[in-house]
């Protein structure tokens, strides 16, 4: 349940502004019905007669609408930039940015507070009201938030900041997995061959991406479960997700399936975003190979953390049952991250060199069970690249980078 709530909050751009809107209504109720109780405690200057208060509220509402119009126009420009310059899948990273959500939330709160008080102020029986004073404080706070929002916008459209943000996002997911293993909340076991089990199959109830594996639902259940899909996989309605190894299947929904892919349990999704940014960088329309090289280096560092875990699937056990959760292999992660780069940037020796550099970085702390996977992938790249078509100096440069990627530090 907590993971599903985390997923909803992480992918929701409306939840925080909605809370601010509710807060505006609550603040209206407090100032309308309890404003007189605070008159002896608060400065008299913030209390105005009803006509003056209505004028202040109207002016505040008008000025705030101007800021909101500018903010929404700026957001549309940034969303266009994210989609065209980086990747359509990075748009959600901006929409769920905490600074953006809180700024829009404060705007909504001030707007809701101002318009509701403007509607109710005529019904007040007091000769002086508190609403206008609170509204001024909210508008001043909104101006500060607006300045902060502009600063956030100017930073967020910088490629280096986006790459760094995605890098931290992936490392956080991997760190959570490593911590769970250290605390023995889950284990990594050798991969099991996919075969038909004697049990009850679990079918996908809808088409979409596997977003979560809800291991917390295991609790005290004594029925084993074996998954045949990994978090991040795309499934169609009716696809087999796994098997309950029992004659009767429990009424448990262990997978969360949604329209969009989530990185909460899937660091490979962040790697995919970085790979797409790299592809955008080498495209003729963008022609920014340095951004592509930076993105590939970040992929290498994410793989360095990911490869510290041994190969295998996740196992959750409560001493009564074992739940096997399929995990994406390092081979598949490497191929999905770098094969598209090879396809579209094989002519750029510096981008290709950065791929070998990323593999070298990934192997710095790699678990021995992944050595063969890395070697096979380097062999694939060596065979796929026609080194003879390069200038001898370019060939020597790429060969040297490839050789360094094959070295393993003790």
Short mmCIF file of C-alpha atoms in Angstrom, two decimals:
data_model
loop_
_atom_site.label_atom_id
_atom_site.label_comp_id
_atom_site.label_asym_id
_atom_site.label_seq_id
_atom_site.Cartn_x
_atom_site.Cartn_y
_atom_site.Cartn_z
CA UNK A 1 0.00 0.00 0.00
CA UNK A 2 2.82 2.41 0.87
CA UNK A 3 4.57 1.74 -2.43
CA UNK A 4 1.36 2.37 -4.37
CA UNK A 5 0.87 5.63 -2.47
CA UNK A 6 4.46 6.59 -3.17
CA UNK A 7 3.91 5.86 -6.86
CA UNK A 8 0.78 7.99 -6.93
CA UNK A 9 2.49 10.92 -5.23
CA UNK A 10 5.67 10.63 -7.30
CA UNK A 11 3.82 10.67 -10.63
CA UNK A 12 1.15 13.16 -9.62
CA UNK A 13 1.53 16.82 -10.57
CA UNK A 14 -1.85 17.82 -9.09
CA UNK A 15 -1.83 16.38 -5.57
CA UNK A 16 0.30 19.07 -3.87
CA UNK A 17 -1.52 22.00 -5.58
CA UNK A 18 -4.81 20.34 -4.60
CA UNK A 19 -3.73 20.33 -0.95
CA UNK A 20 -2.85 24.00 -1.21
CA UNK A 21 -6.32 24.69 -2.66
CA UNK A 22 -7.93 22.88 0.28
CA UNK A 23 -5.71 24.91 2.58
CA UNK A 24 -7.00 28.12 0.99
CA UNK A 25 -10.59 27.09 1.71
CA UNK A 26 -9.69 26.18 5.30
CA UNK A 27 -7.91 29.51 5.77
CA UNK A 28 -10.98 31.32 4.46
CA UNK A 29 -13.13 29.54 7.05
CA UNK A 30 -10.73 30.49 9.86
CA UNK A 31 -10.51 34.17 8.93
CA UNK A 32 -14.25 34.54 8.32
CA UNK A 33 -15.45 32.90 11.50
CA UNK A 34 -12.56 33.36 13.92
CA UNK A 35 -10.98 36.62 12.75
CA UNK A 36 -12.56 38.59 15.61
CA UNK A 37 -10.98 36.27 18.22
CA UNK A 38 -7.48 37.27 17.09
CA UNK A 39 -8.13 41.02 16.98
CA UNK A 40 -6.62 41.63 20.39
CA UNK A 41 -3.53 39.60 19.50
CA UNK A 42 -2.82 40.90 15.99
CA UNK A 43 -1.82 44.42 14.90
CA UNK A 44 -4.77 46.65 14.12
CA UNK A 45 -3.21 47.65 10.81
CA UNK A 46 -4.03 44.34 9.15
CA UNK A 47 -7.76 44.83 9.87
CA UNK A 48 -9.64 46.87 7.26
CA UNK A 49 -13.25 47.88 6.80
CA UNK A 50 -15.25 45.74 4.40
CA UNK A 51 -15.12 48.09 1.42
CA UNK A 52 -11.36 48.62 1.69
CA UNK A 53 -10.82 44.89 2.23
CA UNK A 54 -12.86 44.09 -0.89
CA UNK A 55 -10.74 46.52 -2.91
CA UNK A 56 -7.49 44.96 -1.63
CA UNK A 57 -8.73 41.44 -2.34
CA UNK A 58 -9.79 42.42 -5.86
CA UNK A 59 -6.42 44.04 -6.62
CA UNK A 60 -4.51 41.07 -5.17
CA UNK A 61 -6.54 38.65 -7.25
CA UNK A 62 -5.87 40.62 -10.45
CA UNK A 63 -2.11 40.84 -9.87
CA UNK A 64 -1.91 37.16 -8.99
CA UNK A 65 -3.72 36.17 -12.19
CA UNK A 66 -1.05 38.04 -14.16
CA UNK A 67 1.72 36.05 -12.45
CA UNK A 68 -0.16 32.79 -12.96
CA UNK A 69 -0.61 33.52 -16.68
CA UNK A 70 3.11 34.18 -17.07
CA UNK A 71 3.98 31.07 -15.05
CA UNK A 72 1.77 28.77 -17.12
CA UNK A 73 3.18 30.23 -20.35
CA UNK A 74 6.69 29.58 -19.06
CA UNK A 75 5.77 26.01 -18.13
CA UNK A 76 4.49 25.34 -21.66
CA UNK A 77 7.78 26.63 -23.10
CA UNK A 78 9.79 24.41 -20.75
CA UNK A 79 7.66 21.36 -21.57
CA UNK A 80 8.26 21.97 -25.27
CA UNK A 81 12.00 22.26 -24.61
CA UNK A 82 12.06 19.03 -22.59
CA UNK A 83 10.18 17.16 -25.30
CA UNK A 84 12.18 18.46 -28.27
CA UNK A 85 15.67 18.84 -26.78
CA UNK A 86 15.78 15.96 -24.30
CA UNK A 87 13.10 13.27 -24.35
CA UNK A 88 9.30 13.15 -24.01
CA UNK A 89 9.78 10.82 -21.06
CA UNK A 90 11.63 13.52 -19.10
CA UNK A 91 8.59 15.83 -19.05
CA UNK A 92 7.30 14.17 -15.90
CA UNK A 93 10.59 15.00 -14.15
CA UNK A 94 9.74 18.69 -14.51
CA UNK A 95 6.04 18.37 -13.75
CA UNK A 96 6.79 16.52 -10.51
CA UNK A 97 9.54 18.94 -9.49
CA UNK A 98 8.81 19.98 -5.91
CA UNK A 99 9.54 23.68 -6.51
CA UNK A 100 7.10 23.80 -9.43
CA UNK A 101 4.36 22.00 -7.50
CA UNK A 102 4.70 24.19 -4.40
CA UNK A 103 4.81 27.40 -6.45
CA UNK A 104 1.66 26.51 -8.36
CA UNK A 105 0.10 25.33 -5.10
CA UNK A 106 0.77 28.68 -3.42
CA UNK A 107 -0.73 30.50 -6.42
CA UNK A 108 -3.84 28.33 -6.22
CA UNK A 109 -4.10 28.77 -2.47
CA UNK A 110 -3.87 32.58 -2.75
CA UNK A 111 -6.38 32.63 -5.61
CA UNK A 112 -8.87 30.40 -3.79
CA UNK A 113 -8.48 32.40 -0.60
CA UNK A 114 -8.93 35.72 -2.35
CA UNK A 115 -11.95 34.83 -4.45
CA UNK A 116 -13.80 33.02 -1.63
CA UNK A 117 -13.25 35.90 0.78
CA UNK A 118 -14.31 38.37 -1.89
CA UNK A 119 -17.55 36.42 -2.16
CA UNK A 120 -18.12 36.11 1.61
CA UNK A 121 -16.85 39.44 2.88
CA UNK A 122 -20.16 41.22 2.28
CA UNK A 123 -21.89 38.82 4.63
CA UNK A 124 -19.53 39.57 7.52
CA UNK A 125 -21.11 41.18 10.56
CA UNK A 126 -17.81 42.71 11.70
CA UNK A 127 -16.94 46.31 10.88
CA UNK A 128 -13.30 45.35 10.20
CA UNK A 129 -12.10 42.06 8.73
CA UNK A 130 -8.84 40.13 8.73
CA UNK A 131 -9.13 38.68 5.21
CA UNK A 132 -7.34 41.50 3.39
CA UNK A 133 -4.30 41.35 5.68
CA UNK A 134 -3.90 37.62 5.22
CA UNK A 135 -4.37 38.07 1.46
CA UNK A 136 -1.54 40.60 1.30
CA UNK A 137 0.77 38.19 3.16
CA UNK A 138 -0.15 35.42 0.72
CA UNK A 139 0.48 37.66 -2.29
CA UNK A 140 3.91 38.66 -0.92
CA UNK A 141 4.69 34.97 -0.41
CA UNK A 142 3.52 34.27 -3.97
CA UNK A 143 5.86 36.94 -5.33
CA UNK A 144 8.77 35.29 -3.51
CA UNK A 145 7.68 31.88 -4.84
CA UNK A 146 7.41 33.36 -8.33
CA UNK A 147 11.01 34.58 -8.21
CA UNK A 148 12.09 31.16 -6.91
CA UNK A 149 10.08 29.52 -9.68
CA UNK A 150 11.85 31.56 -12.38
CA UNK A 151 15.20 30.54 -10.88
CA UNK A 152 14.09 26.90 -10.89
CA UNK A 153 13.03 27.17 -14.52
CA UNK A 154 16.35 28.66 -15.58
CA UNK A 155 18.20 25.80 -13.89
CA UNK A 156 15.92 22.97 -14.98
CA UNK A 157 16.36 23.61 -18.72
CA UNK A 158 20.13 23.16 -18.41
CA UNK A 159 21.08 19.75 -19.76
CA UNK A 160 23.72 19.15 -17.08
CA UNK A 161 21.20 19.72 -14.28
CA UNK A 162 18.68 17.33 -15.83
CA UNK A 163 21.33 14.65 -16.31
CA UNK A 164 22.48 15.05 -12.72
CA UNK A 165 18.88 14.86 -11.46
CA UNK A 166 18.25 11.63 -13.38
CA UNK A 167 21.54 10.23 -12.09
CA UNK A 168 20.53 10.89 -8.46
CA UNK A 169 17.09 9.39 -9.10
CA UNK A 170 18.57 6.10 -10.33
CA UNK A 171 21.16 5.88 -7.53
CA UNK A 172 18.39 6.38 -4.97
CA UNK A 173 16.43 3.41 -6.37
CA UNK A 174 19.53 1.19 -6.40
CA UNK A 175 20.45 2.25 -2.86
CA UNK A 176 16.99 1.26 -1.65
CA UNK A 177 17.42 -2.17 -3.23
CA UNK A 178 20.87 -2.62 -1.70
CA UNK A 179 19.60 -1.57 1.73
CA UNK A 180 16.74 -4.06 1.49
CA UNK A 181 19.24 -6.82 0.71
CA UNK A 182 21.53 -5.82 3.59
CA UNK A 183 18.58 -5.81 5.98
CA UNK A 184 17.50 -9.19 4.58
CA UNK A 185 14.12 -7.86 3.49
CA UNK A 186 14.87 -9.49 0.15
CA UNK A 187 17.54 -11.68 -1.40
CA UNK A 188 19.11 -12.23 -4.81
CA UNK A 189 18.98 -15.81 -6.06
CA UNK A 190 20.14 -17.39 -9.34
CA UNK A 191 17.78 -16.96 -12.24
CA UNK A 192 15.27 -19.73 -12.77
CA UNK A 193 14.36 -21.02 -16.19
CA UNK A 194 10.87 -19.96 -17.24
CA UNK A 195 8.64 -23.00 -17.54
CA UNK A 196 5.06 -23.97 -16.91
CA UNK A 197 4.35 -24.44 -13.24
CA UNK A 198 1.65 -26.52 -11.68
CA UNK A 199 -0.41 -23.79 -10.17
CA UNK A 200 -2.72 -20.90 -10.85
CA UNK A 201 -1.64 -18.40 -13.48
CA UNK A 202 -1.99 -14.68 -12.82
CA UNK A 203 -3.10 -12.66 -15.84
CA UNK A 204 -2.73 -8.96 -16.55
CA UNK A 205 -6.01 -7.14 -15.96
CA UNK A 206 -5.08 -4.29 -18.28
CA UNK A 207 -2.54 -3.25 -20.88
CA UNK A 208 0.37 -1.16 -19.67
CA UNK A 209 3.71 -1.18 -17.91
CA UNK A 210 4.51 -3.16 -14.78
CA UNK A 211 5.16 -0.35 -12.30
CA UNK A 212 5.46 -2.13 -8.96
CA UNK A 213 5.89 -5.54 -7.40
CA UNK A 214 3.98 -5.35 -4.10
CA UNK A 215 6.14 -7.59 -1.91
CA UNK A 216 4.63 -6.09 1.27
CA UNK A 217 1.46 -8.06 0.56
CA UNK A 218 3.29 -11.29 1.33
CA UNK A 219 2.85 -10.76 5.09
CA UNK A 220 1.92 -14.15 6.55
CA UNK A 221 0.75 -15.86 3.37
CA UNK A 222 2.07 -19.37 2.92
CA UNK A 223 1.69 -19.69 -0.88
CA UNK A 224 4.72 -19.41 -3.15
CA UNK A 225 4.66 -17.08 -6.14
CA UNK A 226 6.80 -17.06 -9.27
CA UNK A 227 6.77 -14.07 -11.62
CA UNK A 228 7.57 -14.27 -15.32
CA UNK A 229 7.67 -10.51 -15.93
CA UNK A 230 9.96 -7.89 -14.46
CA UNK A 231 9.14 -4.41 -13.23
CA UNK A 232 9.30 -2.16 -16.28
CA UNK A 233 8.05 -4.75 -18.76
CA UNK A 234 5.15 -3.92 -21.08
CA UNK A 235 2.25 -6.38 -20.86
CA UNK A 236 -1.00 -6.71 -22.73
CA UNK A 237 -4.32 -7.54 -21.15
CA UNK A 238 -4.40 -11.29 -20.62
CA UNK A 239 -0.62 -11.78 -20.54
CA UNK A 240 0.66 -14.16 -17.88
CA UNK A 241 2.38 -12.28 -15.06
CA UNK A 242 3.27 -15.25 -12.89
CA UNK A 243 2.00 -18.33 -11.07
CA UNK A 244 0.67 -19.10 -7.63
CA UNK A 245 2.09 -22.49 -6.70
CA UNK A 246 -1.15 -23.72 -5.18
CA UNK A 247 -4.46 -25.26 -6.19
CA UNK A 248 -6.31 -22.04 -5.36
CA UNK A 249 -4.95 -18.58 -5.99
CA UNK A 250 -5.28 -15.98 -3.19
CA UNK A 251 -7.10 -12.76 -3.90
CA UNK A 252 -3.96 -10.65 -4.11
CA UNK A 253 -2.88 -8.19 -6.77
CA UNK A 254 0.90 -8.32 -6.54
CA UNK A 255 1.58 -6.20 -9.63
CA UNK A 256 0.70 -2.56 -10.23
CA UNK A 257 0.15 -1.92 -13.94
CA UNK A 258 -0.19 1.59 -15.32
CA UNK A 259 -0.13 3.58 -18.53
CA UNK A 260 3.32 5.02 -17.90
CA UNK A 261 6.52 3.40 -16.75
CA UNK A 262 7.81 4.27 -13.27
CA UNK A 263 11.34 4.37 -11.89
CA UNK A 264 10.40 3.68 -8.24
CA UNK A 265 11.56 0.04 -8.57
CA UNK A 266 13.05 0.29 -12.05
CA UNK A 267 16.45 2.04 -12.40
CA UNK A 268 16.60 0.80 -16.00
CA UNK A 269 13.88 3.32 -16.85
CA UNK A 270 16.18 6.17 -15.81
CA UNK A 271 18.93 4.64 -17.94
CA UNK A 272 16.49 4.60 -20.85
CA UNK A 273 15.80 8.32 -20.34
CA UNK A 274 19.52 9.09 -20.36
CA UNK A 275 19.98 6.97 -23.48
CA UNK A 276 17.22 8.89 -25.26
CA UNK A 277 18.84 12.20 -24.29
CA UNK A 278 22.09 10.89 -25.77
CA UNK A 279 20.28 9.94 -28.98
CA UNK A 280 18.74 13.43 -29.16
CA UNK A 281 22.22 14.90 -28.77
CA UNK A 282 23.62 13.02 -31.78
CA UNK A 283 20.58 13.66 -33.97
CA UNK A 284 21.17 16.05 -36.93
CA UNK A 285 18.49 18.43 -35.65
CA UNK A 286 20.15 18.92 -32.24
CA UNK A 287 23.80 18.13 -33.05
CA UNK A 288 25.05 18.27 -29.46
CA UNK A 289 27.43 15.31 -29.06
CA UNK A 290 28.87 16.65 -25.78
CA UNK A 291 25.48 16.27 -24.09
CA UNK A 292 25.33 12.73 -25.47
CA UNK A 293 28.77 11.98 -24.02
CA UNK A 294 27.76 13.39 -20.61
CA UNK A 295 24.58 11.28 -20.62
CA UNK A 296 26.54 8.13 -21.48
CA UNK A 297 29.02 8.79 -18.67
CA UNK A 298 26.12 9.06 -16.21
CA UNK A 299 24.76 5.77 -17.55
CA UNK A 300 28.14 4.22 -16.81
CA UNK A 301 28.08 5.43 -13.21
CA UNK A 302 24.53 4.13 -12.70
CA UNK A 303 25.65 0.77 -14.10
CA UNK A 304 28.60 0.85 -11.69
CA UNK A 305 26.21 0.95 -8.75
CA UNK A 306 23.82 -1.52 -10.35
CA UNK A 307 26.58 -4.03 -11.15
CA UNK A 308 27.64 -4.18 -7.49
CA UNK A 309 24.64 -6.44 -7.02
CA UNK A 310 25.11 -10.02 -8.24
CA UNK A 311 23.21 -11.39 -11.20
CA UNK A 312 19.90 -13.06 -10.39
CA UNK A 313 16.29 -12.45 -9.43
CA UNK A 314 14.81 -11.01 -6.27
CA UNK A 315 13.44 -13.35 -3.61
CA UNK A 316 11.09 -12.30 -0.81
CA UNK A 317 10.65 -14.79 2.01
CA UNK A 318 8.65 -14.80 5.23
CA UNK A 319 9.70 -18.32 6.32
CA UNK A 320 6.31 -19.58 5.13
CA UNK A 321 6.45 -18.72 1.45
CA UNK A 322 8.88 -17.55 -1.21
CA UNK A 323 7.98 -14.92 -3.79
CA UNK A 324 10.31 -14.81 -6.78
CA UNK A 325 10.33 -11.47 -8.64
CA UNK A 326 11.97 -11.52 -12.04
CA UNK A 327 14.70 -8.92 -12.48
CA UNK A 328 15.94 -7.39 -15.72
CA UNK A 329 19.33 -8.84 -16.64
CA UNK A 330 22.45 -6.73 -16.99
CA UNK A 331 22.75 -8.00 -20.55
CA UNK A 332 19.34 -6.57 -21.45
CA UNK A 333 20.08 -3.30 -19.65
CA UNK A 334 23.37 -2.84 -21.51
CA UNK A 335 21.83 -3.67 -24.87
CA UNK A 336 18.83 -1.34 -24.44
CA UNK A 337 21.08 1.50 -23.25
CA UNK A 338 23.90 1.35 -25.80
CA UNK A 339 22.68 -0.49 -28.89
CA UNK A 340 20.59 2.50 -30.09
CA UNK A 341 23.63 4.75 -29.59
CA UNK A 342 25.69 2.38 -31.75
CA UNK A 343 23.00 2.45 -34.45
CA UNK A 344 22.75 6.24 -34.73
CA UNK A 345 26.21 7.43 -33.64
CA UNK A 346 28.60 4.79 -34.99
CA UNK A 347 30.20 7.51 -37.17
CA UNK A 348 31.20 9.62 -34.13
CA UNK A 349 34.32 8.13 -32.59
CA UNK A 350 34.06 10.26 -29.44
CA UNK A 351 30.53 9.10 -28.68
CA UNK A 352 31.59 5.50 -29.32
CA UNK A 353 34.62 6.01 -27.09
CA UNK A 354 32.33 7.28 -24.33
CA UNK A 355 30.38 4.00 -24.53
CA UNK A 356 33.56 2.02 -23.82
CA UNK A 357 34.42 4.50 -21.07
CA UNK A 358 30.97 3.94 -19.55
CA UNK A 359 31.55 0.18 -19.59
CA UNK A 360 34.94 0.67 -17.94
CA UNK A 361 33.28 2.75 -15.20
CA UNK A 362 30.53 0.15 -14.79
CA UNK A 363 33.12 -2.58 -14.16
CA UNK A 364 35.00 -0.73 -11.42
CA UNK A 365 33.05 -2.47 -8.63
CA UNK A 366 31.18 -5.08 -10.65
CA UNK A 367 30.25 -8.40 -9.08
CA UNK A 368 32.28 -11.31 -10.55
CA UNK A 369 29.07 -12.94 -11.80
CA UNK A 370 28.75 -10.11 -14.36
CA UNK A 371 32.26 -10.33 -15.86
CA UNK A 372 31.20 -12.56 -18.73
CA UNK A 373 28.23 -10.31 -19.52
CA UNK A 374 30.47 -7.25 -19.90
CA UNK A 375 33.02 -9.14 -21.99
CA UNK A 376 30.32 -10.47 -24.32
CA UNK A 377 28.90 -6.98 -24.76
CA UNK A 378 32.31 -5.52 -25.63
CA UNK A 379 32.73 -8.33 -28.17
CA UNK A 380 29.32 -7.41 -29.65
CA UNK A 381 30.37 -3.78 -30.06
CA UNK A 382 33.72 -4.77 -31.54
CA UNK A 383 32.00 -6.95 -34.13
CA UNK A 384 29.27 -4.39 -34.86
CA UNK A 385 31.71 -1.54 -35.45
CA UNK A 386 33.64 -1.69 -38.71
CA UNK A 387 36.94 -0.40 -37.39
CA UNK A 388 38.64 -0.77 -40.78
CA UNK A 389 36.61 2.12 -42.21
CA UNK A 390 38.15 4.55 -39.70
CA UNK A 391 41.41 6.43 -40.08
CA UNK A 392 44.33 4.52 -38.46
CA UNK A 393 44.56 7.15 -35.72
CA UNK A 394 40.80 6.93 -35.03
CA UNK A 395 41.01 3.14 -35.06
CA UNK A 396 43.89 3.21 -32.55
CA UNK A 397 41.91 5.58 -30.31
CA UNK A 398 38.83 3.35 -30.26
CA UNK A 399 40.92 0.22 -29.83
CA UNK A 400 42.65 1.77 -26.81
CA UNK A 401 39.28 2.68 -25.24
CA UNK A 402 38.01 -0.83 -25.90
CA UNK A 403 41.10 -2.32 -24.28
CA UNK A 404 40.62 -0.20 -21.16
CA UNK A 405 37.00 -1.36 -20.95
CA UNK A 406 38.23 -4.96 -20.85
CA UNK A 407 40.47 -4.32 -17.89
CA UNK A 408 39.10 -5.16 -14.46
CA UNK A 409 40.49 -3.47 -11.38
CA UNK A 410 41.14 -5.75 -8.43
#
